[in-house]
Tab-separated table of C-alpha atoms in Angstrom:
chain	number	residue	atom	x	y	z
A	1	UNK	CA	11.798	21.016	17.848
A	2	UNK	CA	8.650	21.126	16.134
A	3	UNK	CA	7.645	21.863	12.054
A	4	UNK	CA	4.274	22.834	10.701
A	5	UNK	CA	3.412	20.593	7.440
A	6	UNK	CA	3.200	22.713	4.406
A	7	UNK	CA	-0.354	22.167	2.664
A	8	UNK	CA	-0.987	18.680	0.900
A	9	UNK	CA	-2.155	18.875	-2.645
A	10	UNK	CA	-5.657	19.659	-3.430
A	11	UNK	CA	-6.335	18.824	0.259
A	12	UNK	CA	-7.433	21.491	3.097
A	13	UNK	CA	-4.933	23.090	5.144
A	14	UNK	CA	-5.199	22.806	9.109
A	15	UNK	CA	-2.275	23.546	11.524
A	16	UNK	CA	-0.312	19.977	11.999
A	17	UNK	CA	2.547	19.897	14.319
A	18	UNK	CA	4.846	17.228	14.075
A	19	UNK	CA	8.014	15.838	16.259
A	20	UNK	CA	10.619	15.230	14.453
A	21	UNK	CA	14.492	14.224	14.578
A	22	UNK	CA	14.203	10.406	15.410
A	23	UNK	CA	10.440	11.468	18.141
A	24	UNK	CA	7.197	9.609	17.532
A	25	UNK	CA	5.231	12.068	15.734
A	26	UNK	CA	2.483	14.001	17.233
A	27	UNK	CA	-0.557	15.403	15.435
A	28	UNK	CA	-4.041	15.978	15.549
A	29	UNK	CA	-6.858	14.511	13.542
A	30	UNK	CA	-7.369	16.586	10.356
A	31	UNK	CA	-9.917	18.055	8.476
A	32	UNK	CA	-11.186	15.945	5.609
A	33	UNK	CA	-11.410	17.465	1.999
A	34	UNK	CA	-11.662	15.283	-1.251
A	35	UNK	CA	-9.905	18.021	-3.241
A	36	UNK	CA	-10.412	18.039	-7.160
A	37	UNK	CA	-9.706	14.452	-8.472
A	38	UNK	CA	-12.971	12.675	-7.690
A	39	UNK	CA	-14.697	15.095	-9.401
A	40	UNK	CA	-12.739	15.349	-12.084
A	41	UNK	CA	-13.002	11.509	-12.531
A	42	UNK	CA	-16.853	11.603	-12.306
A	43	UNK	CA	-17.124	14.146	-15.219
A	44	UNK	CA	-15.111	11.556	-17.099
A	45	UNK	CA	-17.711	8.801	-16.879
A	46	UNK	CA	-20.138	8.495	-19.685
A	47	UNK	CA	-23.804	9.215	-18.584
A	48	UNK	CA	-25.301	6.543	-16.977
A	49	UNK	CA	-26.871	6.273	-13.525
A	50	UNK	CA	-23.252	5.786	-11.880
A	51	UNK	CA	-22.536	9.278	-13.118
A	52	UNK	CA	-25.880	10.504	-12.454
A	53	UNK	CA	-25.468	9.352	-8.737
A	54	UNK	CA	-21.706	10.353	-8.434
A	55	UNK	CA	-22.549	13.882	-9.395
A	56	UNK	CA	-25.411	13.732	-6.927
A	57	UNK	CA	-22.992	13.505	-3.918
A	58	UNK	CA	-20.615	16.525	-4.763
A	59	UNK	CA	-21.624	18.515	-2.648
A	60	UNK	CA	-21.334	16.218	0.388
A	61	UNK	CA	-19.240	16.497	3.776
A	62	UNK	CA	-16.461	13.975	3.550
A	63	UNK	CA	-15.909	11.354	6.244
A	64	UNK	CA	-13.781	8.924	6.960
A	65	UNK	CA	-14.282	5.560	5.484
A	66	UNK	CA	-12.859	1.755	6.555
A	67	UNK	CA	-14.057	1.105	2.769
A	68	UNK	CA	-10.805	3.489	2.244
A	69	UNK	CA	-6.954	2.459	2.399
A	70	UNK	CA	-3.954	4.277	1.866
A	71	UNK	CA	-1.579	2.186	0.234
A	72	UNK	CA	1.675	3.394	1.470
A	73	UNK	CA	-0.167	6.588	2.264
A	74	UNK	CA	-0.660	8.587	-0.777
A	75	UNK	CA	1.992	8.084	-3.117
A	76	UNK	CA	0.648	8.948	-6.955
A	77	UNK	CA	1.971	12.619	-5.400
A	78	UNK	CA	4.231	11.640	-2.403
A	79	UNK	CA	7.120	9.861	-1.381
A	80	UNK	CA	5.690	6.319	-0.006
A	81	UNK	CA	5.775	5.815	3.480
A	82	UNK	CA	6.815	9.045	4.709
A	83	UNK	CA	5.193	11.034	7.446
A	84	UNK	CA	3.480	13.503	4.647
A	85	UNK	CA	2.397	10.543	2.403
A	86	UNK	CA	0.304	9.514	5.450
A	87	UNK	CA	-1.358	12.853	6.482
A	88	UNK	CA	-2.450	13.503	3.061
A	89	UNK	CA	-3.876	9.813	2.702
A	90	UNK	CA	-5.717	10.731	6.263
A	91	UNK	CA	-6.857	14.167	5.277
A	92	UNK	CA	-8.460	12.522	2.391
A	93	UNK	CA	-10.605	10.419	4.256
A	94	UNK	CA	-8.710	6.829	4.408
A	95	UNK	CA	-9.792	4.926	7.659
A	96	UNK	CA	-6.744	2.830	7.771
A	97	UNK	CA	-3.375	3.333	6.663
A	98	UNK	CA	-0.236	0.663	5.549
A	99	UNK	CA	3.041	0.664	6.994
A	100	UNK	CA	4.790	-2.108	4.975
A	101	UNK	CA	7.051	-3.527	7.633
A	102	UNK	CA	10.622	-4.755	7.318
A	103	UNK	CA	13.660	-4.447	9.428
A	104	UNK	CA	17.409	-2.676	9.747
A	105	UNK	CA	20.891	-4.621	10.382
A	106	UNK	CA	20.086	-4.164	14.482
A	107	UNK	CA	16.383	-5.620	13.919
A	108	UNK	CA	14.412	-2.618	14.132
A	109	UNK	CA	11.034	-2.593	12.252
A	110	UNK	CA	10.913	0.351	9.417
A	111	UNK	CA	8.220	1.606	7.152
A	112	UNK	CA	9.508	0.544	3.737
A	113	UNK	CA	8.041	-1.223	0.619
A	114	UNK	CA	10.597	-3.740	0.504
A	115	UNK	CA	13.727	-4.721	2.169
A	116	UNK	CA	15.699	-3.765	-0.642
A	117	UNK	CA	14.151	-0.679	-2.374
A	118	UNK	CA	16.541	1.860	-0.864
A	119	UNK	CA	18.579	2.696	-3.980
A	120	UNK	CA	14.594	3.667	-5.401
A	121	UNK	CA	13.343	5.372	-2.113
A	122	UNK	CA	15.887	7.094	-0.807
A	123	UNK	CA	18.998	9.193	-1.677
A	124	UNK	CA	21.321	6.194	-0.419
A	125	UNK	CA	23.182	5.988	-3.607
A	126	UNK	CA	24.074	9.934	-3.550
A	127	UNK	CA	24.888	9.367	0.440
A	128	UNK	CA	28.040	8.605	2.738
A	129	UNK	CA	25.881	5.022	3.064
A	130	UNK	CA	26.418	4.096	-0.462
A	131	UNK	CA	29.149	1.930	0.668
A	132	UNK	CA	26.737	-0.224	2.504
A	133	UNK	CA	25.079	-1.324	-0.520
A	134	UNK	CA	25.063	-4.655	-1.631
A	135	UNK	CA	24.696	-3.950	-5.019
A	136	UNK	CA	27.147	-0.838	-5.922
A	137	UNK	CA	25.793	2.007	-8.317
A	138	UNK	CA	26.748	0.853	-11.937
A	139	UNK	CA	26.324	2.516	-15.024
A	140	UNK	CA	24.349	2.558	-18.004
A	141	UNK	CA	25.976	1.294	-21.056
A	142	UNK	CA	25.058	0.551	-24.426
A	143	UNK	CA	24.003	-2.916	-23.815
A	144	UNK	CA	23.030	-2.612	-20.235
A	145	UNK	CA	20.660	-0.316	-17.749
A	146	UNK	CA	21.864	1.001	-14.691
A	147	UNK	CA	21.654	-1.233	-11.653
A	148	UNK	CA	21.677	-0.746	-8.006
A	149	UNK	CA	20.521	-2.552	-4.734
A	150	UNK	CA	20.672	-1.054	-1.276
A	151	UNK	CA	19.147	-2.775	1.830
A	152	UNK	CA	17.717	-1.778	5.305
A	153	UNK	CA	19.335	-4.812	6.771
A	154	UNK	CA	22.891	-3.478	6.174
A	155	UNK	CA	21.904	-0.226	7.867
A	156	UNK	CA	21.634	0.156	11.774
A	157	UNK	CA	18.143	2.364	12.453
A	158	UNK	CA	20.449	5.051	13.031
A	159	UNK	CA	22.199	4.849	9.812
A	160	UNK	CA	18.387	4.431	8.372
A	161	UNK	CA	17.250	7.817	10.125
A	162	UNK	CA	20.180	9.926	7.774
A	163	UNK	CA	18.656	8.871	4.590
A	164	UNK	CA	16.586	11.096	2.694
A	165	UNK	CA	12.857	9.487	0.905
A	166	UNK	CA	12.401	10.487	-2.480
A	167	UNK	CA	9.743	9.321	-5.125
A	168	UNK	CA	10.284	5.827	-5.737
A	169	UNK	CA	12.025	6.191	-9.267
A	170	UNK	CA	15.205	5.101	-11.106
A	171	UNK	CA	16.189	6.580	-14.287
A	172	UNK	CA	17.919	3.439	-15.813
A	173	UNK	CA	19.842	5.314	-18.419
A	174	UNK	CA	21.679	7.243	-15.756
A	175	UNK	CA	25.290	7.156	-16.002
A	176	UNK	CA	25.949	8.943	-12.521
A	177	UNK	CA	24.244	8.078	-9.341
A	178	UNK	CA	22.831	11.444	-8.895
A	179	UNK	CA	20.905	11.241	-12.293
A	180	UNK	CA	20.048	7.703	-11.295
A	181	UNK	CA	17.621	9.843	-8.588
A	182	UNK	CA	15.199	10.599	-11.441
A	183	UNK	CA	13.332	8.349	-13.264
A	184	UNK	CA	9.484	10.103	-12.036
A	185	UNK	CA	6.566	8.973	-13.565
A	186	UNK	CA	5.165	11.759	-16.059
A	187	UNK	CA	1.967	11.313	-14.216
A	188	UNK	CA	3.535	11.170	-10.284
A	189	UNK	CA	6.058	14.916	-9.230
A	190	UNK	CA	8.438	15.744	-6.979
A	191	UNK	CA	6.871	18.451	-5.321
A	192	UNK	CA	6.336	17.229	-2.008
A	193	UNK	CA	9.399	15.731	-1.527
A	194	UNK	CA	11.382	18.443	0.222
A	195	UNK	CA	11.603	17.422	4.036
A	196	UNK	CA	9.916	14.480	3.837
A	197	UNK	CA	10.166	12.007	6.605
A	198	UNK	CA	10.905	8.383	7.180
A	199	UNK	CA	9.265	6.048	10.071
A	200	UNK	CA	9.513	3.482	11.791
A	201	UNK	CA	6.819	0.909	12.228
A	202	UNK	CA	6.428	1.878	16.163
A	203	UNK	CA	6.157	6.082	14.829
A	204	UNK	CA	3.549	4.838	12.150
A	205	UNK	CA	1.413	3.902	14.834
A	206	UNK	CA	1.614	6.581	16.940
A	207	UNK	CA	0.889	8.679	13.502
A	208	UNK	CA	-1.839	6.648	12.868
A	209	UNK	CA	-3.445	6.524	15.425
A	210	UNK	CA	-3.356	10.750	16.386
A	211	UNK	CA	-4.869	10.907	12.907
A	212	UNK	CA	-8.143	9.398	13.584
A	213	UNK	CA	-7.152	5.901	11.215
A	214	UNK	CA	-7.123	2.057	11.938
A	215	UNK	CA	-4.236	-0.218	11.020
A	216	UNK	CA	-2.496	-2.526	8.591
A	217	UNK	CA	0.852	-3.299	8.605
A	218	UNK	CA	1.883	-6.166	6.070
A	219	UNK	CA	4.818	-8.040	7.097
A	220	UNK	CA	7.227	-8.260	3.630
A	221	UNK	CA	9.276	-10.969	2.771
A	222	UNK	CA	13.160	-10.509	4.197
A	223	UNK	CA	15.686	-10.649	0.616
A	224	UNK	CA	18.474	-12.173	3.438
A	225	UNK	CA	18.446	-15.632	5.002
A	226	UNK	CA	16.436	-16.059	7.988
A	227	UNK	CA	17.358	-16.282	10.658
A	228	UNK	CA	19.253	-13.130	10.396
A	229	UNK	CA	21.696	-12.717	13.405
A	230	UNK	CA	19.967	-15.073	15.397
A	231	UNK	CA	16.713	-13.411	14.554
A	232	UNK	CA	13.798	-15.763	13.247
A	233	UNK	CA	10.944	-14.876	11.290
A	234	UNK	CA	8.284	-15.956	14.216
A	235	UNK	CA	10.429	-13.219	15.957
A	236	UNK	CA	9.840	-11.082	13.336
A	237	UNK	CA	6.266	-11.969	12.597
A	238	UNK	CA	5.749	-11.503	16.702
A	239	UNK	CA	7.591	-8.207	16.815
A	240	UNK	CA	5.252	-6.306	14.675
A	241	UNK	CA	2.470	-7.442	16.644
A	242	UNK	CA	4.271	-7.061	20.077
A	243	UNK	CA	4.277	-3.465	18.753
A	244	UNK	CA	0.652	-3.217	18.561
A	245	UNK	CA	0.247	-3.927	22.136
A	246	UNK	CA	2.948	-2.207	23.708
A	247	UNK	CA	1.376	0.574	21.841
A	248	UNK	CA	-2.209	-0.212	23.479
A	249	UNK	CA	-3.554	-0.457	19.950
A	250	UNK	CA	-6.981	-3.038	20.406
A	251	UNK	CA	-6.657	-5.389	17.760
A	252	UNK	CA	-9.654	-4.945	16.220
A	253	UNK	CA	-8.239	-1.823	15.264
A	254	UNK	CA	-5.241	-3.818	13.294
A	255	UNK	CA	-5.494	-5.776	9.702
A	256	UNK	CA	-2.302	-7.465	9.578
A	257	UNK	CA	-1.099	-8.606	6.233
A	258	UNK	CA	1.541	-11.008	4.562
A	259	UNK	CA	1.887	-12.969	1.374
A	260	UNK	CA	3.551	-15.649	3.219
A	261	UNK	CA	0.816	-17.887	4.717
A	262	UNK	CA	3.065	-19.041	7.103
A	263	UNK	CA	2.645	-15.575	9.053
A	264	UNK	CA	-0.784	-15.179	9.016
A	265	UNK	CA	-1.662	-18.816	10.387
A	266	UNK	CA	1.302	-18.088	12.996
A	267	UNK	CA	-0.721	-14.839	14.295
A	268	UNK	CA	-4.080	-16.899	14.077
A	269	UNK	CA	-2.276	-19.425	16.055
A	270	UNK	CA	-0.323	-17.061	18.895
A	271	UNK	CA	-2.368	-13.673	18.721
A	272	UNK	CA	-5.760	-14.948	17.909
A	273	UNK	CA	-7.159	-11.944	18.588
A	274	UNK	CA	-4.979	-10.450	15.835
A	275	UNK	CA	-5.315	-13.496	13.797
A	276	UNK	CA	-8.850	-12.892	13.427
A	277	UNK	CA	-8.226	-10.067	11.252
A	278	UNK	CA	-4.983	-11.456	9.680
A	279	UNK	CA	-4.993	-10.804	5.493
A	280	UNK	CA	-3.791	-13.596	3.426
A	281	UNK	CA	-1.822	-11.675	0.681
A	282	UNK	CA	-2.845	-13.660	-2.700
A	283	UNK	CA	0.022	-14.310	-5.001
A	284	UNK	CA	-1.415	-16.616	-6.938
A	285	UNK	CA	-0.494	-14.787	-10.240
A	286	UNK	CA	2.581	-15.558	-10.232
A	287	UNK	CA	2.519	-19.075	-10.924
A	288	UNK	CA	2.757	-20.020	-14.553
A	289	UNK	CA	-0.581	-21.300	-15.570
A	290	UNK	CA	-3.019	-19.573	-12.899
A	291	UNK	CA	-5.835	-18.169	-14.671
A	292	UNK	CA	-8.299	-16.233	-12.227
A	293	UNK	CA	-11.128	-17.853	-14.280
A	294	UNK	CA	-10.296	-21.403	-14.356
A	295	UNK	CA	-10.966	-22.420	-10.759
A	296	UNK	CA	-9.245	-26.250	-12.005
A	297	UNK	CA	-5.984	-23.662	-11.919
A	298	UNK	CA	-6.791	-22.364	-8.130
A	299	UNK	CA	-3.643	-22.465	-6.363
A	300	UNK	CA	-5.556	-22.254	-2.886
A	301	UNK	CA	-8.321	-24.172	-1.316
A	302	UNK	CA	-10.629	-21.190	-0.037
A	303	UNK	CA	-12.861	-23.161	2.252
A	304	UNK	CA	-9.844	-25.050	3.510
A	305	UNK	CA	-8.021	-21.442	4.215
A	306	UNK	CA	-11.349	-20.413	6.285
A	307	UNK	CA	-11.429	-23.546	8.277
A	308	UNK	CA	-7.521	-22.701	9.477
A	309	UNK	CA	-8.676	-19.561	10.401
A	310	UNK	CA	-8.026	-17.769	7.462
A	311	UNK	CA	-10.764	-14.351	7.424
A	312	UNK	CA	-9.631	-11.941	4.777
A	313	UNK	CA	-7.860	-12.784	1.365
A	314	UNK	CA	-6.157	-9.864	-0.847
A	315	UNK	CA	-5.625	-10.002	-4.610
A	316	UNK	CA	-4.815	-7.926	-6.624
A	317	UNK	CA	-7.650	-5.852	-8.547
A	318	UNK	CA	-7.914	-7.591	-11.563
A	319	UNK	CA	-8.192	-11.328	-10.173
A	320	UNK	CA	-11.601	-10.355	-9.082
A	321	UNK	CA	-13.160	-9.197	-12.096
A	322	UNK	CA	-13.987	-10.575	-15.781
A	323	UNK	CA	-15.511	-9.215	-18.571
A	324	UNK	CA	-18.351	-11.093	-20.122
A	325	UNK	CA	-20.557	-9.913	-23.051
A	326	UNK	CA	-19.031	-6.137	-23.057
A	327	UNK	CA	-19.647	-5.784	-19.137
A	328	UNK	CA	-17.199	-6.677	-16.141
A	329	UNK	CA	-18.684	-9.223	-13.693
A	330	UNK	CA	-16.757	-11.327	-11.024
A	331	UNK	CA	-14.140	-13.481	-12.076
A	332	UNK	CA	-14.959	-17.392	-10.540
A	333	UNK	CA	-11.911	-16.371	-8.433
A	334	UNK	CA	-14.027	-13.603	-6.605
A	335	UNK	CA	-17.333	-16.285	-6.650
A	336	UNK	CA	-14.866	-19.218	-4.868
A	337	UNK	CA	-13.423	-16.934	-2.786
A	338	UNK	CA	-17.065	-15.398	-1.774
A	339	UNK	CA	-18.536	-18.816	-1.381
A	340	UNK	CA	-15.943	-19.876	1.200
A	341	UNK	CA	-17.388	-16.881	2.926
A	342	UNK	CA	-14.134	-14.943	2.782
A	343	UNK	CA	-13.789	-11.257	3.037
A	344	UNK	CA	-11.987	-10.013	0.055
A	345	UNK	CA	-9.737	-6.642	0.247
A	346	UNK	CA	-8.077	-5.375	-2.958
A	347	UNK	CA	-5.124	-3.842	-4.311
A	348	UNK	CA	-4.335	-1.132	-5.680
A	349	UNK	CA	-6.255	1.818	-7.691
A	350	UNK	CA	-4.624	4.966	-8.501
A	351	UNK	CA	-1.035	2.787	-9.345
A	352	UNK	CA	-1.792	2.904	-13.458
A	353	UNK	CA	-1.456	6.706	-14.169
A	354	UNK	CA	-3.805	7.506	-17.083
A	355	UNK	CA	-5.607	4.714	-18.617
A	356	UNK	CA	-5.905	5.953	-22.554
A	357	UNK	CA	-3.431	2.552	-22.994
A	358	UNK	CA	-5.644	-0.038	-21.159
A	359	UNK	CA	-4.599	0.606	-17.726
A	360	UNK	CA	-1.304	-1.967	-17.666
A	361	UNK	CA	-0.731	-4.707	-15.131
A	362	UNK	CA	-3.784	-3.582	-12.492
A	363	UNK	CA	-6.068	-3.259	-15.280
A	364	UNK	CA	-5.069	-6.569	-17.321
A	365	UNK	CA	-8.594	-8.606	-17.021
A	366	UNK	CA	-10.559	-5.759	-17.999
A	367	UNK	CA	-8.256	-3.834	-20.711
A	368	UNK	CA	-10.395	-3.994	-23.796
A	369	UNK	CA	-12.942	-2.201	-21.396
A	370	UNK	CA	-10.569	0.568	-20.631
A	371	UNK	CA	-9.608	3.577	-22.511
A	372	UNK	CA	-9.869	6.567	-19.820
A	373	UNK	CA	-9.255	7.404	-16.353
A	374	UNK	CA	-13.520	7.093	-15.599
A	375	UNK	CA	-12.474	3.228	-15.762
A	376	UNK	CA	-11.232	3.908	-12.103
A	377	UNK	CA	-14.775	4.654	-11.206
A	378	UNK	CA	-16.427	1.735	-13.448
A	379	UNK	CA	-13.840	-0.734	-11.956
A	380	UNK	CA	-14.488	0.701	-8.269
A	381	UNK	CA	-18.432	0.335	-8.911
A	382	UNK	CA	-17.969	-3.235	-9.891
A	383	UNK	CA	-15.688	-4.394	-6.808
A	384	UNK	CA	-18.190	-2.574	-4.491
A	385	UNK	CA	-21.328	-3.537	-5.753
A	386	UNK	CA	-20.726	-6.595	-8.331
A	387	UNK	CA	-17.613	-8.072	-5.915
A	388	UNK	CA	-18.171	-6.922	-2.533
A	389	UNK	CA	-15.031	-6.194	-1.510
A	390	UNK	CA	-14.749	-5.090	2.561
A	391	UNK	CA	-11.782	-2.641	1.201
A	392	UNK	CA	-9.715	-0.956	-1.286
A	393	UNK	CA	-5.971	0.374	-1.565
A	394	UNK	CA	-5.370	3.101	-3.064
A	395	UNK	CA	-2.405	5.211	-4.331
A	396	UNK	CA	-5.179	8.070	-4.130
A	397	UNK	CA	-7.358	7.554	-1.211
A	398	UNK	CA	-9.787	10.422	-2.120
A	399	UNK	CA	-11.342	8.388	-4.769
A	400	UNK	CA	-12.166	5.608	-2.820
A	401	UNK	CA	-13.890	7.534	0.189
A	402	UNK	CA	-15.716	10.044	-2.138
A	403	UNK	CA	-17.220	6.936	-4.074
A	404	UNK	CA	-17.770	4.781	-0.363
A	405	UNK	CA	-19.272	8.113	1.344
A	406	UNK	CA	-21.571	8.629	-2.028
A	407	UNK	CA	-22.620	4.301	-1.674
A	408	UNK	CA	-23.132	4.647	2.122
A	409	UNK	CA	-20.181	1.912	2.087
């Protein structure tokens, strides 16, 4: 049975045909198009010769950039790590493309943010699976929002394949599970949520690859014990590569990621091939007292990390930046990191919404800076140029190609 896609937002329209019902997709490699939003983002930026060369490129043919990374595919408009999210990320240019990787009850590896981010994702909650949930539905009260956890490790992949992807959202004043399903950003819509499709990690790659991108899957964290049934997490760590190669993907084509450390120095030591271009997640932040300027509060060696092996390091956005006398420069994180000859990719632009209020969380090191959306540019400029970043997520990939096509990144 096959489907033709309906158009992606902003984006050009060619004829996609897709498998579906449980088949590897099947499609061809779009046509690019940067639709509306880099534009509209350039006219924001106050004149200055980033404008002045921005505007010079508008009229340019887009191609597709490794500078360029759908994170999740494309979800400011669509449901994360569906089979749409992915073609719009591609028709906008993005030369790879994530599938976050975790795995179901019978230890098949999904595409899903997090092992527990069903009762968000998905219509679990309004589903016959709700009883799987380890966390019932509950709620709101008073005193209390509403709460709800469901997991892809109490689901077989069959069971998985029934649920329904939605916007990640939860309205926490629900009182019913069905009004639980809301919760949308003002700034994010529901319109292309109608028939979107789950994957799993092997379908991603076939998806992938049929649309012209490279790879990189990032391993998450399990929320249940391991080993799980028996199954251990070198098994796990090994299975999404063993994917890779059953799939005849070269692995210079593949950036595998994880925030464990663990992971990536057990690909560099059993797939060094892989390993080579294995991304060490950065969680430094979340340790009380790391300060992404105070190298004395470092959690991380960097020249230690590159003599185990360690290539690529990804923080998020605002570890590598600073803002000095009015102007953003590169935090001593970035300069330690750089000196240890690391290659830096970053994460994530497009995830704040509007940026009138300082740009929250992704935007924290440079919020007295930031009091529009042209801060996306400014910010992009600075980890290009200032930084040098290899590569950018984004919740938006246009952005990031239009700007890496205009810097002949």
């Amino acid at each position: 049975m096959r489907h033709t896609l309906a158009c992606a937002a902003l984006l050009l329209c060619p004829t996609v045909a897709l498998a579906v019902g449980g088949d590897q997709p099947h499609v061809g490699e779009p046509a690019l198009s940067y639709g509306d939003r880099p534009a509209y983002l350039v006219d924001k930026l106050p004149e200055g010769a980033l404008k002045t060369k921005l505007q010079s490129c508008e009229g340019q043919a887009p191609k597709r950039s490794l500078f360029s990374i759908g994170h999740r595919g494309a979800p400011l408009l669509y449901p994360e790590h569906t089979v749409e999210s992915n073609i719009a990320a591609a028709r906008m240019g993005a030369g790879i493309l994530e599938c976050d990787v975790t795995f179901t009850k019978d230890h098949e590896l999904v595409c899903r943010h997090a092992q527990n981010d069903l009762h968000t994702t998905t219509n679990i909650l309004t589903s016959d699976l709700s009883e799987t949930c380890t966390v019932p539905f509950s709620p709101a009260s008073d005193s209390t929002p509403a709460t709800a956890e469901c997991r892809t490790s109490e689901l077989t992949l069959q069971q998985f394949r029934t649920l329904k992807p939605k916007m990640d959202s939860a309205d926490k004043t629900a009182t019913t599970a069905e009004d639980y399903q809301g919760g949308v950003a003002p700034w994010r819509t529901t319109l292309y949520t109608d028939g979107a499709r789950s994957m799993t990690h092997a379908e991603s790659i076939a998806l992938f690859r049929d649309l012209g991108a490279k790879f990189t899957p990032e391993l998450k964290s399990p929320v249940v014990e391991m080993p799980h049934d028996g199954f251990t997490q070198a098994d796990y760590a090994q299975k999404m590569i063993d994917e890779y190669k059953v799939a005849g993907v070269p692995a210079e084509d593949v950036w595998a990621q994880s925030f464990n450390l663990e992971d990536v120095l057990y690909w560099i030591e059993n797939e060094p091939e892989f390993g080579k271009q294995a991304v060490f997640l950065d969680a430094s932040y979340r340790v009380k007292g790391f300060d992404h300027t105070d190298p004395a509060t470092f959690l991380h060696d960097f020249a230690a990390l590159k003599a185990k092996g360690v290539n690529y390091i990804a923080p998020p956005l605002w570890m590598l930046l600073s803002v000095e006398g009015g102007k953003m420069v590169p935090s001593a994180w970035a300069k330690a990191a750089k000196e240890a000859d690391l290659k830096i990719i970053t994460w994530t632009l497009e995830r704040s919404g509007p940026l009138a209020n300082g740009g929250g969380w992704y935007f924290q090191s440079v919020k007295d800076l930031t009091n529009n959306d042209a801060m996306y540019l400014q910010v992009l400029d600075a980890l290009a140029q200032d930084v040098g970043v290899d590569g950018v997520f984004s919740d938006w990939p246009a952005t990031v190609t239009y700007y890496a096509n205009c810097m002949g990144l």
